[in-house]
Amino acid sequence: MVGDRAVNGVEAKLIPIVGRHGHDATAGHLNRHIVIEIERDRKDDLVARLRDGEDRVHERHVRARGDHDAAAGGDVDAIVAAKLGADALQERRQARFRLIGMRSRIVQRGARGLQRGLRRTVMHDALTQGNRARDLSNQIADDRNDRILHGIHARSNSHRLRSLHTHQTVWPQSHGATEKNLHITFNAELAEHTTIGEVNADRVRRMGLRVSVASTASPDARASYYSFRGRAAMMHRRLLALVAPVAVVVAVSMADRMTAAGSLQSPEQVLGFKVGADNKLVRWDKIVEYMKLAAANSDRVRYRELGPSSNGHPFIVLEISAPDTLKNLDRYKQMERRLYFQGGAPTDAERDDLFKQGKLVLLVTCSIHATEIGASQMSVELVHRLATDDSPTVKKILDNVIFLLVPSLNPDGQIMVTDWFNKNVGTPYEASPIPYLYHPYVGHDNNRDMYMFTQKESQHTARLLWHDWFPAVWLDEHQMGSNGARIFVMPATDPINPNVHPLIYRWNGILGQSQAAALEAAGKEGIIYNSTYTNFWEGAMAWSGWWHNQVGLLTEVASARVAAPIEQQRPAPGRSAAPAAGAGRAGGEPGQGGRFGTGPLPPPTDVTSRTEYPRPWMGGRWTLRDIVDYELIATMALLETAADRREALMRQIYEVNRETIDNGKKGNPSAILVPIEHQHDAREAAHLVDRLNVGGVEIYRAETAFDADGTQYAAGTFVIPMTQVFARYAKDMLETQTYPEVRRAPNAPPEAPYDVTAWSLGLLLGVDTTFAKNPLPDSVKLTRITNQPKIGGDVAGTGARFTFDYKGPDTALAINRLLKDGARAAFEAPTRVTISGIARAKIEQAAKEFGLHVKATPESRTSNPGSRIPNPESRLSFHAPRVAMYQPWTGGNMDEGWTRWVLEQYEFNLTSIHNDDIRAGKLRQKFDAIILADQNPRDIIDGFDANAIRPVTMGNACDLAIDRLPIPVRNLKRGLTRDQHFAPGAILKIEVDAASPIAYGVAPNTYGFYINSPFFTLVEGFASQKTTVVARYPNTNVLASGWLKGEELMAGRAAVVSIDLNPGRVVLFGLRPQHRAQTHATFPLLFNALYLSATDSGATTKTSNEP
């Protein structure tokens, strides 16, 4: 019988079943083999769903045998994955509980067996024993009553599956199950014909179920077989009463539930291997392909590309929620924006509607550091689960949360690392680290870009966070070293930042500990909090959410060797070593440990149980699959807790936002002012407000002059009101930082910071800002700025010689553009530049674009008709410098990448060179300047000849020139211990010699970023050398913002030194002027060193007096 019909009042859909010979098999007899699967969802803790190893719901795949195997009379010829129609395979594969019975009748073991089955647990279940039984003789297995699945391979009726009750399938009851959801599937391998059995409608009706019938799968399909735990049930009687023994396929489900899976295949089916399998990685293009597949086959998932990565690969986000939510996504997005007071404060009615109907928006970002690859792999499995799982927990998450998933914050690096690993796996070089940066420019430092937003990936993330969705919770998933703890969860360590609302820190703890609890409940080891990472600093990904009133979370999971497993020795009994009091640094810093080593790791040293680390990691095997499991548990736990506490979270985030605005109304400050007038470089003021704008800050421009706190401000002044939801962020970015002293005991020394301690944006860009205490006058008219503001420029006068101020890095960009167009350039010391040999229209275009005020005059005549510019003794003419940047093969150099990025942005003519290029020689014939970025001299080049290239050196690379060249400079930092001098990242004051050409365009008193780099003193040199101290630290009060130990050792010392060797010049940048592309105030120091290398023949190089 084919078609739809009513069976005793219950609607059933009957689909034709095709027999072995291809014809309709809806009448006749049934083959001897029937597979019965009972699937049901129940409310359960996270543990039972996510266990792995011995704790995981076990899965077994068995290939079907053919019908012609006559000896298989008592055997199971097929345990197959029957399709419910063409597109329901994955829904059934994802079911948590299945019962498998053989033949056309179900044989029930006796009461003794039932009681034994009821005593089994997840840790010791029937399927586990059945799998083990395959390795035993048939008699031994039978004697142990563990012969549950042995019949799959044996050929005897006595080896059929007999004890269905040992799998403990139960009907949903009131013991915590909030709803009923039972799927029953009969899948028969057919001979000639099959008849459709009757459905017992009375039983179905009493159970509140709806019945449908679908076609079977092919006989050689596979089925996933799951064991489970549960309460006792009357399963067998209900099963037999519900469906006749000759029924073919019946799928039963709750009327109020739908299958969202569609035809979405599992990751394993698509990829051909299990996610997290040893030595197997899912490449970014395959991840993107799967995410598109999920969106196309599930009404719970939307795929969106935010733009291209640095190398042009798709940077994507998945929006995951209940189908009805996704249908009305714009409405919920507007509600979330109102939660963050976008467009003004919500009315009371809007607020109440938010709490009742709004969804908790939660963002998870993965694998910003490409070798920390586990989260990107996990994301595929996570999406499949959320797209196909119909469990109450997943339903609760989908109904209450809008989940934003960025599978990788670094797609380019994900591809690089995957390709490098795949290239070397199985070779002697399998453990070798990738020899170049795993981001096109910045490598590991891509997690230090969340206030300058220099990279495309940071910009995409910022738009998602603070212009598009405004998620209330943000988890960034990382990996760490391999030697200690298995996972770090929030909260982090002291100190806290005073600009972060206390509730944000409280929710960090609540949500982080919900992850820890789920991991502990799953039996996972090595879960630590209050360790290593501090609550203070800006710049990292999820950390930056704190100042935006978002609950920013971090997880750090111990690393494998990318995708290869690690073995770690176990500590000797009784030889535990407690960490330093309060240190808790069991995990190690990111990138350390045994990630790229070979052989087993030494035993963990931190094996002492304590509050933040109750179950220490004791060594053993650690795999990529372990990383996937830990991250999957942690992510699902976060989603479930967010769903459970949706309204509480939204109410308290609302209060944090409201309080932030109310604090601004009280003043002190009421606003932050960024004037245009009297800035060293007004263009940098525009850059500053643009960076804040990318970070979501509301910025206005005064249309009229006004008075604030007794000071007059001109029209055009930028105004940042504190009566906005991101006022905490603006304040933190523009004030100076004072790092709090942290002592673990009254007499203990202060603890050094984990990372950067200063980020004062005004100091880094050389821009003066003012904090207004009192409210601005009501009369001042303000206009909102949404794009980078322009500084006006013009060209005045007549003639072909054009002169303008040389101040700040944008002037260098204008010069480089003009040089490319054929112009001639010269410095007029110390703050003017002259351009000639180019059409006025080009100058006018540059003036408009870069805010230049250009004066045009006729070209002067001199007694030297060959001179390109007048008065050559007082000016320096130069051409476009040919710049080479040394790029090592030692895992990449982040300082090299940042320098390369800066020079490309300012359009210098740059070439990357490597070891072979230097060995080939003749570099001075090809290039005007060669840059050696910050790197240990021993790691640069063996047998390096500094005389051959006359380098521009930065940071620790300065020691190469000092050691290899007869220059009168000594590095005072070298030889100092960490206890004597240490600065993990601070902003220092510097004094600049304006008479030095390298200092042209730089303010005489400015600021630089310092991170444990050299500082110098001069010693006696040769008379032929001219040594210039270009920049120095002041004699007192060196520290401007952040934390510095040993400040007195730097006072009065040189930060930048230039040595004219005649011929050639060496420049030592102990203070790196381009640090992470953040230090705009000192960019011209580097640019001028390059211009000075390209001075035209016959020009006179001016130097300051010798020290």
Short mmCIF file of N, CA and C in Angstrom, two decimals, residues 459-585:
data_model
loop_
_atom_site.label_atom_id
_atom_site.label_comp_id
_atom_site.label_asym_id
_atom_site.label_seq_id
_atom_site.Cartn_x
_atom_site.Cartn_y
_atom_site.Cartn_z
N GLN A 459 39.40 44.73 11.98
CA GLN A 459 38.35 45.65 11.54
C GLN A 459 37.03 44.93 11.35
N HIS A 460 37.06 43.75 10.74
CA HIS A 460 35.82 42.97 10.60
C HIS A 460 35.22 42.64 11.96
N THR A 461 36.08 42.25 12.89
CA THR A 461 35.61 41.87 14.22
C THR A 461 35.00 43.07 14.94
N ALA A 462 35.65 44.22 14.84
CA ALA A 462 35.14 45.43 15.49
C ALA A 462 33.77 45.83 14.93
N ARG A 463 33.61 45.73 13.64
CA ARG A 463 32.30 46.07 13.05
C ARG A 463 31.21 45.13 13.54
N LEU A 464 31.56 43.84 13.63
CA LEU A 464 30.58 42.87 14.14
C LEU A 464 30.21 43.18 15.58
N LEU A 465 31.20 43.55 16.38
CA LEU A 465 31.01 43.72 17.81
C LEU A 465 30.29 45.01 18.18
N TRP A 466 30.68 46.13 17.56
CA TRP A 466 30.30 47.44 18.08
C TRP A 466 29.58 48.32 17.07
N HIS A 467 29.24 47.73 15.92
CA HIS A 467 28.47 48.45 14.93
C HIS A 467 27.30 47.63 14.40
N ASP A 468 27.39 46.33 14.52
CA ASP A 468 26.38 45.46 13.95
C ASP A 468 25.56 44.78 15.05
N TRP A 469 26.20 43.91 15.85
CA TRP A 469 25.43 43.03 16.73
C TRP A 469 25.46 43.39 18.21
N PHE A 470 26.53 43.95 18.74
CA PHE A 470 26.63 44.29 20.16
C PHE A 470 26.37 43.06 21.06
N PRO A 471 27.12 41.98 20.90
CA PRO A 471 26.89 40.81 21.75
C PRO A 471 27.17 41.14 23.21
N ALA A 472 26.38 40.58 24.09
CA ALA A 472 26.57 40.82 25.52
C ALA A 472 27.66 39.92 26.10
N VAL A 473 27.92 38.79 25.46
CA VAL A 473 28.93 37.83 25.93
C VAL A 473 29.82 37.48 24.76
N TRP A 474 31.12 37.38 25.05
CA TRP A 474 32.09 37.11 23.98
C TRP A 474 33.17 36.19 24.54
N LEU A 475 33.28 35.00 23.95
CA LEU A 475 34.32 34.04 24.32
C LEU A 475 35.32 33.93 23.19
N ASP A 476 36.59 34.11 23.52
CA ASP A 476 37.68 33.94 22.56
C ASP A 476 38.46 32.70 22.96
N GLU A 477 38.56 31.73 22.05
CA GLU A 477 39.13 30.42 22.37
C GLU A 477 40.56 30.31 21.84
N HIS A 478 41.49 30.03 22.76
CA HIS A 478 42.92 29.95 22.48
C HIS A 478 43.47 28.61 22.93
N GLN A 479 44.77 28.43 22.67
CA GLN A 479 45.55 27.34 23.26
C GLN A 479 46.79 27.93 23.90
N MET A 480 47.39 27.14 24.79
CA MET A 480 48.58 27.58 25.52
C MET A 480 49.65 26.50 25.43
N GLY A 481 50.61 26.57 26.33
CA GLY A 481 51.66 25.57 26.35
C GLY A 481 51.15 24.18 26.69
N SER A 482 52.03 23.21 26.61
CA SER A 482 51.62 21.80 26.70
C SER A 482 52.00 21.13 28.01
N ASN A 483 52.73 21.82 28.88
CA ASN A 483 53.34 21.13 30.02
C ASN A 483 52.46 21.02 31.25
N GLY A 484 51.53 21.97 31.43
CA GLY A 484 50.83 22.04 32.70
C GLY A 484 49.34 21.81 32.58
N ALA A 485 48.57 22.78 33.07
CA ALA A 485 47.11 22.65 33.10
C ALA A 485 46.57 22.37 31.70
N ARG A 486 45.39 21.75 31.66
CA ARG A 486 44.79 21.40 30.37
C ARG A 486 43.92 22.53 29.82
N ILE A 487 43.33 23.32 30.69
CA ILE A 487 42.52 24.43 30.21
C ILE A 487 42.46 25.52 31.27
N PHE A 488 42.60 26.74 30.83
CA PHE A 488 42.34 27.91 31.67
C PHE A 488 40.96 28.43 31.33
N VAL A 489 40.18 28.71 32.38
CA VAL A 489 38.89 29.37 32.23
C VAL A 489 38.88 30.59 33.16
N MET A 490 37.93 31.47 32.93
CA MET A 490 37.82 32.67 33.75
C MET A 490 37.32 32.32 35.15
N PRO A 491 37.64 33.17 36.15
CA PRO A 491 38.25 34.49 36.04
C PRO A 491 39.76 34.45 35.97
N ALA A 492 40.33 35.59 35.51
CA ALA A 492 41.77 35.76 35.44
C ALA A 492 42.28 36.32 36.77
N THR A 493 43.53 36.75 36.78
CA THR A 493 44.17 37.17 38.02
C THR A 493 44.09 38.69 38.20
N ASP A 494 44.43 39.12 39.41
CA ASP A 494 44.58 40.54 39.70
C ASP A 494 45.81 41.08 38.95
N PRO A 495 45.83 42.39 38.71
CA PRO A 495 44.87 43.41 39.16
C PRO A 495 43.71 43.56 38.19
N ILE A 496 42.67 44.23 38.67
CA ILE A 496 41.57 44.59 37.80
C ILE A 496 41.76 46.03 37.31
N ASN A 497 41.03 46.37 36.28
CA ASN A 497 41.10 47.72 35.72
C ASN A 497 39.96 48.56 36.30
N PRO A 498 40.24 49.75 36.82
CA PRO A 498 39.19 50.54 37.48
C PRO A 498 38.11 51.03 36.55
N ASN A 499 38.33 50.99 35.23
CA ASN A 499 37.32 51.46 34.29
C ASN A 499 36.34 50.37 33.87
N VAL A 500 36.54 49.16 34.34
CA VAL A 500 35.62 48.07 34.03
C VAL A 500 34.59 47.98 35.15
N HIS A 501 33.32 47.85 34.78
CA HIS A 501 32.28 47.74 35.78
C HIS A 501 32.42 46.43 36.55
N PRO A 502 32.25 46.44 37.88
CA PRO A 502 32.42 45.20 38.66
C PRO A 502 31.53 44.05 38.20
N LEU A 503 30.33 44.35 37.70
CA LEU A 503 29.46 43.26 37.25
C LEU A 503 30.07 42.48 36.08
N ILE A 504 30.86 43.15 35.26
CA ILE A 504 31.50 42.43 34.16
C ILE A 504 32.47 41.40 34.72
N TYR A 505 33.24 41.78 35.71
CA TYR A 505 34.14 40.82 36.33
C TYR A 505 33.37 39.69 37.02
N ARG A 506 32.25 40.03 37.66
CA ARG A 506 31.45 38.99 38.32
C ARG A 506 30.93 37.98 37.30
N TRP A 507 30.43 38.46 36.19
CA TRP A 507 29.91 37.55 35.18
C TRP A 507 31.04 36.76 34.51
N ASN A 508 32.23 37.36 34.43
CA ASN A 508 33.38 36.57 33.99
C ASN A 508 33.52 35.32 34.84
N GLY A 509 33.41 35.52 36.15
CA GLY A 509 33.53 34.39 37.06
C GLY A 509 32.39 33.40 36.95
N ILE A 510 31.17 33.92 36.87
CA ILE A 510 30.00 33.04 36.79
C ILE A 510 30.06 32.17 35.55
N LEU A 511 30.28 32.78 34.41
CA LEU A 511 30.26 32.04 33.15
C LEU A 511 31.49 31.16 33.01
N GLY A 512 32.64 31.68 33.44
CA GLY A 512 33.84 30.85 33.38
C GLY A 512 33.74 29.63 34.27
N GLN A 513 33.16 29.80 35.45
CA GLN A 513 33.03 28.67 36.35
C GLN A 513 31.95 27.69 35.91
N SER A 514 30.98 28.16 35.14
CA SER A 514 30.03 27.21 34.56
C SER A 514 30.74 26.29 33.57
N GLN A 515 31.70 26.83 32.85
CA GLN A 515 32.51 25.99 31.97
C GLN A 515 33.36 25.02 32.78
N ALA A 516 33.97 25.52 33.84
CA ALA A 516 34.79 24.65 34.69
C ALA A 516 33.96 23.52 35.29
N ALA A 517 32.75 23.84 35.75
CA ALA A 517 31.90 22.83 36.36
C ALA A 517 31.54 21.75 35.35
N ALA A 518 31.22 22.14 34.12
CA ALA A 518 30.88 21.15 33.10
C ALA A 518 32.07 20.26 32.79
N LEU A 519 33.24 20.83 32.74
CA LEU A 519 34.43 20.03 32.47
C LEU A 519 34.73 19.08 33.63
N GLU A 520 34.60 19.57 34.84
CA GLU A 520 34.81 18.71 35.99
C GLU A 520 33.79 17.58 36.00
N ALA A 521 32.53 17.91 35.71
CA ALA A 521 31.49 16.89 35.71
C ALA A 521 31.75 15.83 34.65
N ALA A 522 32.42 16.23 33.58
CA ALA A 522 32.76 15.28 32.51
C ALA A 522 33.99 14.47 32.84
N GLY A 523 34.56 14.69 34.01
CA GLY A 523 35.73 13.92 34.41
C GLY A 523 37.03 14.42 33.81
N LYS A 524 37.03 15.65 33.31
CA LYS A 524 38.23 16.18 32.69
C LYS A 524 39.21 16.67 33.76
N GLU A 525 40.48 16.54 33.45
CA GLU A 525 41.52 16.94 34.39
C GLU A 525 42.12 18.28 33.98
N GLY A 526 42.81 18.88 34.94
CA GLY A 526 43.67 20.02 34.63
C GLY A 526 42.95 21.31 34.34
N ILE A 527 41.84 21.60 35.02
CA ILE A 527 41.06 22.81 34.79
C ILE A 527 41.50 23.86 35.81
N ILE A 528 41.97 24.99 35.33
CA ILE A 528 42.53 26.00 36.22
C ILE A 528 41.91 27.36 35.93
N TYR A 529 41.82 28.17 36.95
CA TYR A 529 41.44 29.59 36.77
C TYR A 529 42.34 30.42 37.68
N ASN A 530 42.16 31.74 37.66
CA ASN A 530 42.99 32.63 38.48
C ASN A 530 44.46 32.37 38.21
N SER A 531 44.81 32.33 36.93
CA SER A 531 46.16 31.92 36.54
C SER A 531 46.65 32.75 35.38
N THR A 532 47.87 33.21 35.44
CA THR A 532 48.65 33.76 34.33
C THR A 532 48.08 35.05 33.76
N TYR A 533 46.86 35.01 33.29
CA TYR A 533 46.30 36.11 32.52
C TYR A 533 45.62 37.11 33.45
N THR A 534 45.89 38.40 33.24
CA THR A 534 45.40 39.41 34.18
C THR A 534 44.13 40.08 33.68
N ASN A 535 43.48 40.77 34.59
CA ASN A 535 42.22 41.46 34.32
C ASN A 535 42.42 42.94 33.97
N PHE A 536 43.61 43.32 33.58
CA PHE A 536 43.92 44.74 33.52
C PHE A 536 44.01 45.34 32.12
N TRP A 537 44.61 44.64 31.17
CA TRP A 537 45.11 45.33 29.98
C TRP A 537 44.19 45.26 28.77
N GLU A 538 44.26 46.32 27.98
CA GLU A 538 43.54 46.44 26.71
C GLU A 538 44.34 45.77 25.58
N GLY A 539 43.69 45.59 24.46
CA GLY A 539 44.39 45.20 23.24
C GLY A 539 44.10 43.81 22.75
N ALA A 540 43.86 42.86 23.67
CA ALA A 540 43.53 41.50 23.25
C ALA A 540 42.06 41.44 22.83
N MET A 541 41.70 40.37 22.19
CA MET A 541 40.38 40.27 21.58
C MET A 541 39.25 40.42 22.61
N ALA A 542 38.87 39.33 23.26
CA ALA A 542 37.69 39.37 24.14
C ALA A 542 37.90 40.31 25.31
N TRP A 543 39.16 40.51 25.72
CA TRP A 543 39.45 41.46 26.81
C TRP A 543 38.84 42.83 26.48
N SER A 544 38.94 43.26 25.23
CA SER A 544 38.48 44.60 24.88
C SER A 544 36.98 44.76 25.07
N GLY A 545 36.24 43.65 25.17
CA GLY A 545 34.82 43.74 25.43
C GLY A 545 34.50 44.30 26.81
N TRP A 546 35.40 44.15 27.76
CA TRP A 546 35.11 44.59 29.12
C TRP A 546 34.76 46.07 29.18
N TRP A 547 35.53 46.89 28.46
CA TRP A 547 35.31 48.34 28.48
C TRP A 547 34.12 48.75 27.62
N HIS A 548 33.59 47.78 26.88
CA HIS A 548 32.36 47.99 26.10
C HIS A 548 31.15 47.39 26.82
N ASN A 549 31.30 47.10 28.10
CA ASN A 549 30.22 46.52 28.91
C ASN A 549 29.76 45.17 28.38
N GLN A 550 30.71 44.42 27.86
CA GLN A 550 30.46 43.06 27.38
C GLN A 550 31.24 42.09 28.26
N VAL A 551 30.67 40.95 28.50
CA VAL A 551 31.34 39.94 29.31
C VAL A 551 32.33 39.21 28.42
N GLY A 552 33.59 39.61 28.50
CA GLY A 552 34.62 39.00 27.67
C GLY A 552 35.28 37.84 28.38
N LEU A 553 35.33 36.71 27.72
CA LEU A 553 35.84 35.47 28.31
C LEU A 553 36.98 34.92 27.47
N LEU A 554 37.85 34.21 28.14
CA LEU A 554 38.98 33.55 27.49
C LEU A 554 39.05 32.11 27.93
N THR A 555 39.29 31.21 27.00
CA THR A 555 39.74 29.86 27.35
C THR A 555 41.08 29.63 26.68
N GLU A 556 41.97 28.94 27.38
CA GLU A 556 43.27 28.55 26.87
C GLU A 556 43.43 27.06 27.13
N VAL A 557 43.46 26.29 26.07
CA VAL A 557 43.57 24.83 26.20
C VAL A 557 45.01 24.42 25.89
N ALA A 558 45.50 23.43 26.61
CA ALA A 558 46.84 22.92 26.36
C ALA A 558 46.95 22.45 24.91
N SER A 559 48.10 22.69 24.32
CA SER A 559 48.29 22.37 22.91
C SER A 559 48.81 20.96 22.71
N ALA A 560 48.43 20.37 21.60
CA ALA A 560 49.10 19.19 21.07
C ALA A 560 50.20 19.69 20.13
N ARG A 561 50.80 18.80 19.39
CA ARG A 561 51.77 19.24 18.37
C ARG A 561 51.01 19.50 17.08
N VAL A 562 50.28 20.58 17.10
CA VAL A 562 49.32 20.98 16.07
C VAL A 562 48.24 19.90 16.00
N ALA A 563 48.39 18.88 15.13
CA ALA A 563 47.41 17.80 15.10
C ALA A 563 48.00 16.47 15.54
N ALA A 564 49.27 16.46 15.88
CA ALA A 564 49.91 15.23 16.34
C ALA A 564 49.83 15.14 17.86
N PRO A 565 49.67 13.93 18.39
CA PRO A 565 49.54 13.79 19.84
C PRO A 565 50.86 14.04 20.56
N ILE A 566 50.73 14.34 21.84
CA ILE A 566 51.88 14.53 22.73
C ILE A 566 51.78 13.51 23.85
N GLU A 567 52.90 12.94 24.20
CA GLU A 567 52.99 12.09 25.38
C GLU A 567 53.76 12.85 26.45
N GLN A 568 53.23 12.84 27.66
CA GLN A 568 53.91 13.50 28.77
C GLN A 568 54.11 12.50 29.90
N GLN A 569 55.31 12.46 30.40
CA GLN A 569 55.61 11.56 31.50
C GLN A 569 54.79 11.94 32.73
N ARG A 570 54.56 10.96 33.58
CA ARG A 570 53.81 11.19 34.80
C ARG A 570 54.78 11.46 35.96
N PRO A 571 54.38 12.31 36.88
CA PRO A 571 55.29 12.61 38.00
C PRO A 571 55.46 11.40 38.91
N ALA A 572 56.62 11.34 39.52
CA ALA A 572 56.87 10.26 40.47
C ALA A 572 55.97 10.44 41.68
N PRO A 573 55.46 9.37 42.25
CA PRO A 573 54.56 9.48 43.40
C PRO A 573 55.24 10.23 44.55
N GLY A 574 54.46 11.14 45.15
CA GLY A 574 54.93 11.86 46.32
C GLY A 574 55.93 12.94 46.03
N ARG A 575 56.08 13.33 44.75
CA ARG A 575 57.08 14.35 44.42
C ARG A 575 56.41 15.55 43.75
N SER A 576 55.29 15.96 44.28
CA SER A 576 54.60 17.12 43.73
C SER A 576 55.32 18.38 44.13
N ALA A 577 55.27 19.36 43.25
CA ALA A 577 55.89 20.65 43.52
C ALA A 577 54.84 21.72 43.44
N ALA A 578 54.58 22.36 44.55
CA ALA A 578 53.56 23.42 44.56
C ALA A 578 54.08 24.65 43.86
N PRO A 579 53.20 25.38 43.17
CA PRO A 579 53.64 26.61 42.53
C PRO A 579 53.87 27.69 43.57
N ALA A 580 54.51 28.77 43.13
CA ALA A 580 54.67 29.91 44.02
C ALA A 580 53.30 30.38 44.46
N ALA A 581 53.24 30.93 45.66
CA ALA A 581 51.95 31.32 46.23
C ALA A 581 51.20 32.23 45.30
N GLY A 582 50.01 31.76 44.94
CA GLY A 582 49.15 32.58 44.10
C GLY A 582 49.53 32.61 42.65
N ALA A 583 50.60 31.96 42.26
CA ALA A 583 51.04 32.09 40.88
C ALA A 583 50.12 31.36 39.94
N GLY A 584 49.93 30.08 40.19
CA GLY A 584 48.98 29.33 39.38
C GLY A 584 49.28 29.34 37.91
N ARG A 585 50.53 29.35 37.53
CA ARG A 585 50.87 29.49 36.12
C ARG A 585 51.18 28.12 35.51
#
